[in-house]
Short mmCIF file of C-alpha atoms and ligand atoms in Angstrom, two decimals:
data_model
loop_
_atom_site.label_atom_id
_atom_site.label_comp_id
_atom_site.label_asym_id
_atom_site.label_seq_id
_atom_site.Cartn_x
_atom_site.Cartn_y
_atom_site.Cartn_z
CA UNK A 217 95.96 -33.74 28.96
CA UNK A 218 96.07 -37.18 30.53
CA UNK A 219 93.06 -39.30 29.56
CA UNK A 220 92.88 -42.67 31.21
CA UNK A 221 90.54 -45.57 30.56
CA UNK A 222 90.30 -47.67 33.72
CA UNK A 223 89.33 -51.07 32.45
CA UNK A 224 88.36 -54.44 33.85
CA UNK A 225 85.46 -56.69 34.77
CA UNK A 226 82.72 -55.78 37.27
CA UNK A 227 84.24 -55.84 40.73
CA UNK A 228 87.81 -55.27 39.54
CA UNK A 229 88.12 -52.11 41.62
CA UNK A 230 87.73 -49.48 38.90
CA UNK A 231 85.62 -47.14 41.03
CA UNK A 232 87.85 -47.41 44.11
CA UNK A 233 91.04 -46.75 42.17
CA UNK A 234 89.44 -43.95 40.10
CA UNK A 235 88.72 -42.00 43.29
CA UNK A 236 92.40 -42.12 44.21
CA UNK A 237 93.68 -41.41 40.69
CA UNK A 238 91.49 -38.37 40.11
CA UNK A 239 92.93 -36.76 43.20
CA UNK A 240 96.56 -37.47 42.39
CA UNK A 241 96.37 -36.44 38.71
CA UNK A 242 93.58 -33.79 38.93
CA UNK A 243 91.35 -35.61 36.49
CA UNK A 244 87.61 -35.43 35.98
CA UNK A 245 86.12 -38.85 36.78
CA UNK A 246 83.33 -40.05 34.52
CA UNK A 247 81.69 -43.31 35.60
CA UNK A 248 78.85 -44.31 33.30
CA UNK A 249 77.51 -46.67 35.99
CA UNK A 250 77.36 -43.79 38.50
CA UNK A 251 75.70 -41.53 35.91
CA UNK A 252 73.04 -44.15 35.23
CA UNK A 253 72.44 -44.68 38.95
CA UNK A 254 72.07 -40.92 39.48
CA UNK A 255 69.49 -40.85 36.69
CA UNK A 256 67.63 -43.79 38.23
CA UNK A 257 67.58 -42.02 41.58
CA UNK A 258 66.34 -38.81 39.95
CA UNK A 259 63.69 -40.84 38.09
CA UNK A 260 64.65 -39.35 34.74
CA UNK A 261 63.56 -40.86 31.42
CA UNK A 262 67.15 -41.97 30.80
CA UNK A 263 67.25 -43.61 34.24
CA UNK A 264 64.05 -45.52 33.63
CA UNK A 265 65.36 -46.77 30.30
CA UNK A 266 68.73 -47.80 31.75
CA UNK A 267 67.31 -49.55 34.82
CA UNK A 268 65.66 -52.33 32.84
CA UNK A 269 69.02 -53.34 31.35
CA UNK A 270 71.09 -52.83 34.49
CA UNK A 271 68.87 -54.94 36.73
CA UNK A 272 69.40 -57.90 34.40
CA UNK A 273 73.15 -57.32 34.12
CA UNK A 274 72.86 -56.36 30.44
CA UNK A 275 74.50 -53.37 28.79
CA UNK A 276 72.51 -50.20 28.24
CA UNK A 277 72.27 -49.59 24.44
CA UNK A 278 75.25 -47.79 22.87
CA UNK A 279 73.28 -44.82 21.52
CA UNK A 280 71.99 -43.89 24.99
CA UNK A 281 75.35 -44.45 26.67
CA UNK A 282 77.45 -42.60 24.08
CA UNK A 283 75.17 -39.53 24.11
CA UNK A 284 75.30 -39.39 27.90
CA UNK A 285 79.12 -39.71 27.93
CA UNK A 286 79.55 -37.04 25.27
CA UNK A 287 77.35 -34.61 27.21
CA UNK A 288 79.40 -35.18 30.36
CA UNK A 289 82.72 -34.59 28.60
CA UNK A 290 81.35 -31.40 27.02
CA UNK A 291 80.24 -30.18 30.45
CA UNK A 292 83.93 -30.02 31.44
CA UNK A 293 85.69 -27.87 28.82
CA UNK A 294 88.48 -26.88 31.21
CA UNK A 295 89.35 -30.38 32.42
CA UNK A 296 93.04 -31.24 32.65
CA UNK A 297 92.11 -34.76 31.66
CA UNK A 298 89.54 -37.46 32.23
CA UNK A 299 89.35 -40.85 33.81
CA UNK A 300 86.80 -43.01 32.04
CA UNK A 301 85.40 -45.70 34.33
CA UNK A 302 83.00 -48.26 32.89
CA UNK A 303 83.29 -46.74 29.44
CA UNK A 304 83.96 -47.89 26.77
CA UNK A 305 82.34 -51.30 27.11
CA UNK A 306 81.81 -52.06 23.41
CA UNK A 307 83.74 -51.40 20.19
CA UNK A 308 81.28 -48.71 18.99
CA UNK A 309 81.75 -46.96 22.34
CA UNK A 310 85.55 -47.10 21.99
CA UNK A 311 85.34 -45.68 18.46
CA UNK A 312 82.98 -42.93 19.64
CA UNK A 313 85.36 -42.03 22.46
CA UNK A 314 88.33 -41.72 20.08
CA UNK A 315 86.26 -39.51 17.76
CA UNK A 316 85.06 -37.33 20.61
CA UNK A 317 88.58 -36.83 22.02
CA UNK A 318 89.98 -36.13 18.55
CA UNK A 319 87.39 -33.36 18.16
CA UNK A 320 88.89 -31.85 21.32
CA UNK A 321 92.42 -32.28 19.89
CA UNK A 322 93.33 -34.91 22.47
CA UNK A 323 93.34 -38.71 22.81
CA UNK A 324 93.48 -41.62 25.25
CA UNK A 325 96.85 -41.75 27.01
CA UNK A 326 96.55 -45.27 28.40
CA UNK A 327 94.08 -48.08 29.07
CA UNK A 328 94.82 -49.61 32.48
CA UNK A 329 93.33 -53.07 32.64
CA UNK A 330 92.82 -54.54 36.13
CA UNK A 331 93.19 -58.33 36.16
CA UNK A 332 91.27 -60.21 38.84
CA UNK A 333 90.22 -63.91 38.84
CA UNK A 334 86.47 -64.58 38.36
CA UNK A 335 85.89 -66.23 41.73
CA UNK A 336 87.43 -63.24 43.51
CA UNK A 337 85.16 -60.93 41.49
CA UNK A 338 82.01 -62.84 42.43
CA UNK A 339 82.99 -62.80 46.10
CA UNK A 340 83.73 -59.05 46.02
CA UNK A 341 80.45 -58.21 44.27
CA UNK A 342 78.33 -60.36 46.61
CA UNK A 343 80.07 -58.68 49.50
CA UNK A 344 79.46 -55.20 48.04
CA UNK A 345 75.82 -56.20 47.52
CA UNK A 346 75.35 -56.51 51.27
CA UNK A 347 75.76 -52.75 51.66
CA UNK A 348 75.60 -51.09 48.21
CA UNK A 349 71.84 -51.39 47.79
CA UNK A 350 72.55 -52.28 44.16
CA UNK A 351 70.12 -54.86 42.79
CA UNK A 352 72.77 -56.04 40.31
CA UNK A 353 75.16 -56.93 43.15
CA UNK A 354 72.66 -58.89 45.24
CA UNK A 355 71.97 -61.80 42.92
CA UNK A 356 74.66 -64.27 41.87
CA UNK A 357 72.88 -65.06 38.57
CA UNK A 358 72.94 -61.38 37.61
CA UNK A 359 76.60 -61.12 38.65
CA UNK A 360 77.53 -64.12 36.50
CA UNK A 361 75.62 -62.59 33.58
CA UNK A 362 77.59 -59.34 33.98
CA UNK A 363 80.83 -61.33 33.87
CA UNK A 364 79.65 -63.18 30.75
CA UNK A 365 78.69 -59.89 29.07
CA UNK A 366 82.11 -58.51 30.01
CA UNK A 367 83.88 -61.51 28.45
CA UNK A 368 81.79 -61.34 25.30
CA UNK A 369 81.44 -57.64 24.60
CA UNK A 370 83.98 -55.70 26.63
CA UNK A 371 87.16 -57.75 26.98
CA UNK A 372 87.80 -57.65 23.18
CA UNK A 373 88.55 -53.95 23.70
CA UNK A 374 91.87 -55.01 25.20
CA UNK A 375 92.95 -55.78 21.62
CA UNK A 376 91.61 -52.41 20.48
CA UNK A 377 93.94 -50.62 22.91
CA UNK A 378 96.78 -53.08 22.40
CA UNK A 379 96.78 -52.22 18.70
CA UNK A 380 97.16 -48.58 19.68
CA UNK A 381 100.00 -49.57 22.06
CA UNK A 382 98.01 -48.14 24.97
CA UNK A 383 97.12 -51.26 26.95
CA UNK A 384 98.69 -51.76 30.38
CA UNK A 385 97.77 -54.92 32.25
CA UNK A 386 97.73 -54.39 36.01
CA UNK A 387 97.57 -57.12 38.65
CA UNK A 388 94.33 -56.27 40.47
CA UNK A 389 94.71 -58.42 43.60
CA UNK A 390 96.30 -56.98 46.74
CA UNK A 391 95.62 -54.02 49.01
CA UNK A 392 93.99 -50.88 47.58
CA UNK A 393 97.28 -49.01 48.04
CA UNK A 394 99.38 -51.71 46.39
CA UNK A 395 97.15 -51.68 43.32
CA UNK A 396 97.12 -47.88 43.31
CA UNK A 397 100.93 -47.91 43.29
CA UNK A 398 100.97 -50.22 40.26
CA UNK A 399 98.53 -47.95 38.40
CA UNK A 400 100.57 -44.82 39.15
CA UNK A 401 103.77 -46.48 37.94
CA UNK A 402 102.03 -47.37 34.68
CA UNK A 403 100.67 -43.84 34.20
CA UNK A 404 103.96 -42.15 35.01
CA UNK A 405 105.79 -44.34 32.50
CA UNK A 406 103.26 -43.50 29.82
CA UNK A 407 103.00 -39.74 30.18
P1 LIG B 62 80.27 -52.77 37.39
O1 LIG B 62 81.46 -52.45 36.53
O2 LIG B 62 80.63 -53.07 38.80
O3 LIG B 62 79.37 -53.78 36.79
P2 LIG B 62 79.07 -50.18 36.79
O4 LIG B 62 78.59 -49.28 37.84
O5 LIG B 62 80.23 -49.73 35.94
O6 LIG B 62 79.37 -51.51 37.54
O7 LIG B 62 77.88 -50.53 35.78
C1 LIG B 62 76.64 -51.02 36.21
C2 LIG B 62 75.74 -51.30 35.02
O8 LIG B 62 75.50 -50.06 34.30
C3 LIG B 62 76.29 -52.25 33.96
O9 LIG B 62 76.06 -53.60 34.30
C4 LIG B 62 75.48 -51.81 32.73
O10 LIG B 62 74.15 -52.30 32.78
C5 LIG B 62 75.39 -50.30 32.90
N1 LIG B 62 76.51 -49.63 32.22
C6 LIG B 62 77.51 -48.93 32.82
N2 LIG B 62 78.37 -48.46 31.89
C7 LIG B 62 77.91 -48.87 30.69
C8 LIG B 62 78.37 -48.73 29.34
N3 LIG B 62 79.49 -48.07 29.06
N4 LIG B 62 77.63 -49.28 28.35
C9 LIG B 62 76.51 -49.94 28.62
N5 LIG B 62 76.03 -50.13 29.85
C10 LIG B 62 76.71 -49.61 30.89
#
């Protein structure tokens, strides 16, 4: 199995690149952001709970997020591998992911970390906000809060994966295809 964590701040291009990677490597793509948005659209209890946090640019609590992720992984017992997009975002989530994969006799192959300067991220998110219909992309204060939450709670996970010798830093500025090429090179070296 190849299990990839696609990592980076909001707006780094995780979703865009995941779509291309899942095709090339036949992986199941799990985006916690997409799962939350589907729940919001479906007006589920989980969606209602998540929305309050997402609209402010805060993280949804770990217990809710981890249970949702676990259920999604278990829905795909025949997967050849997974691409985790937007998860983990905290140390408890990273620990839970390792435990879950160990119970399936597998593990994370690599954490690919997309590096993009803050000002480029803000510009990309504001631009996406014009068409995405996402409340959290429309407001610069919310965007800046998401970046602050990323710096505080999520970026320390780079050390978590570095200690496991799984971190690959990828330059995240350029065309979609250029960045995709860099990601593929990193994956092919690792597997
Ligand atoms: P982006 O990475 O562009 O901010 P996402 O679609 O990945 O967008 O996530 C949108 C929002 O969903 C986050 O700001 C957060 O509120 C919530 N969310 C997504 N994944 C997680 C997670 N793993 N843990 C907690 N909250 C999450």
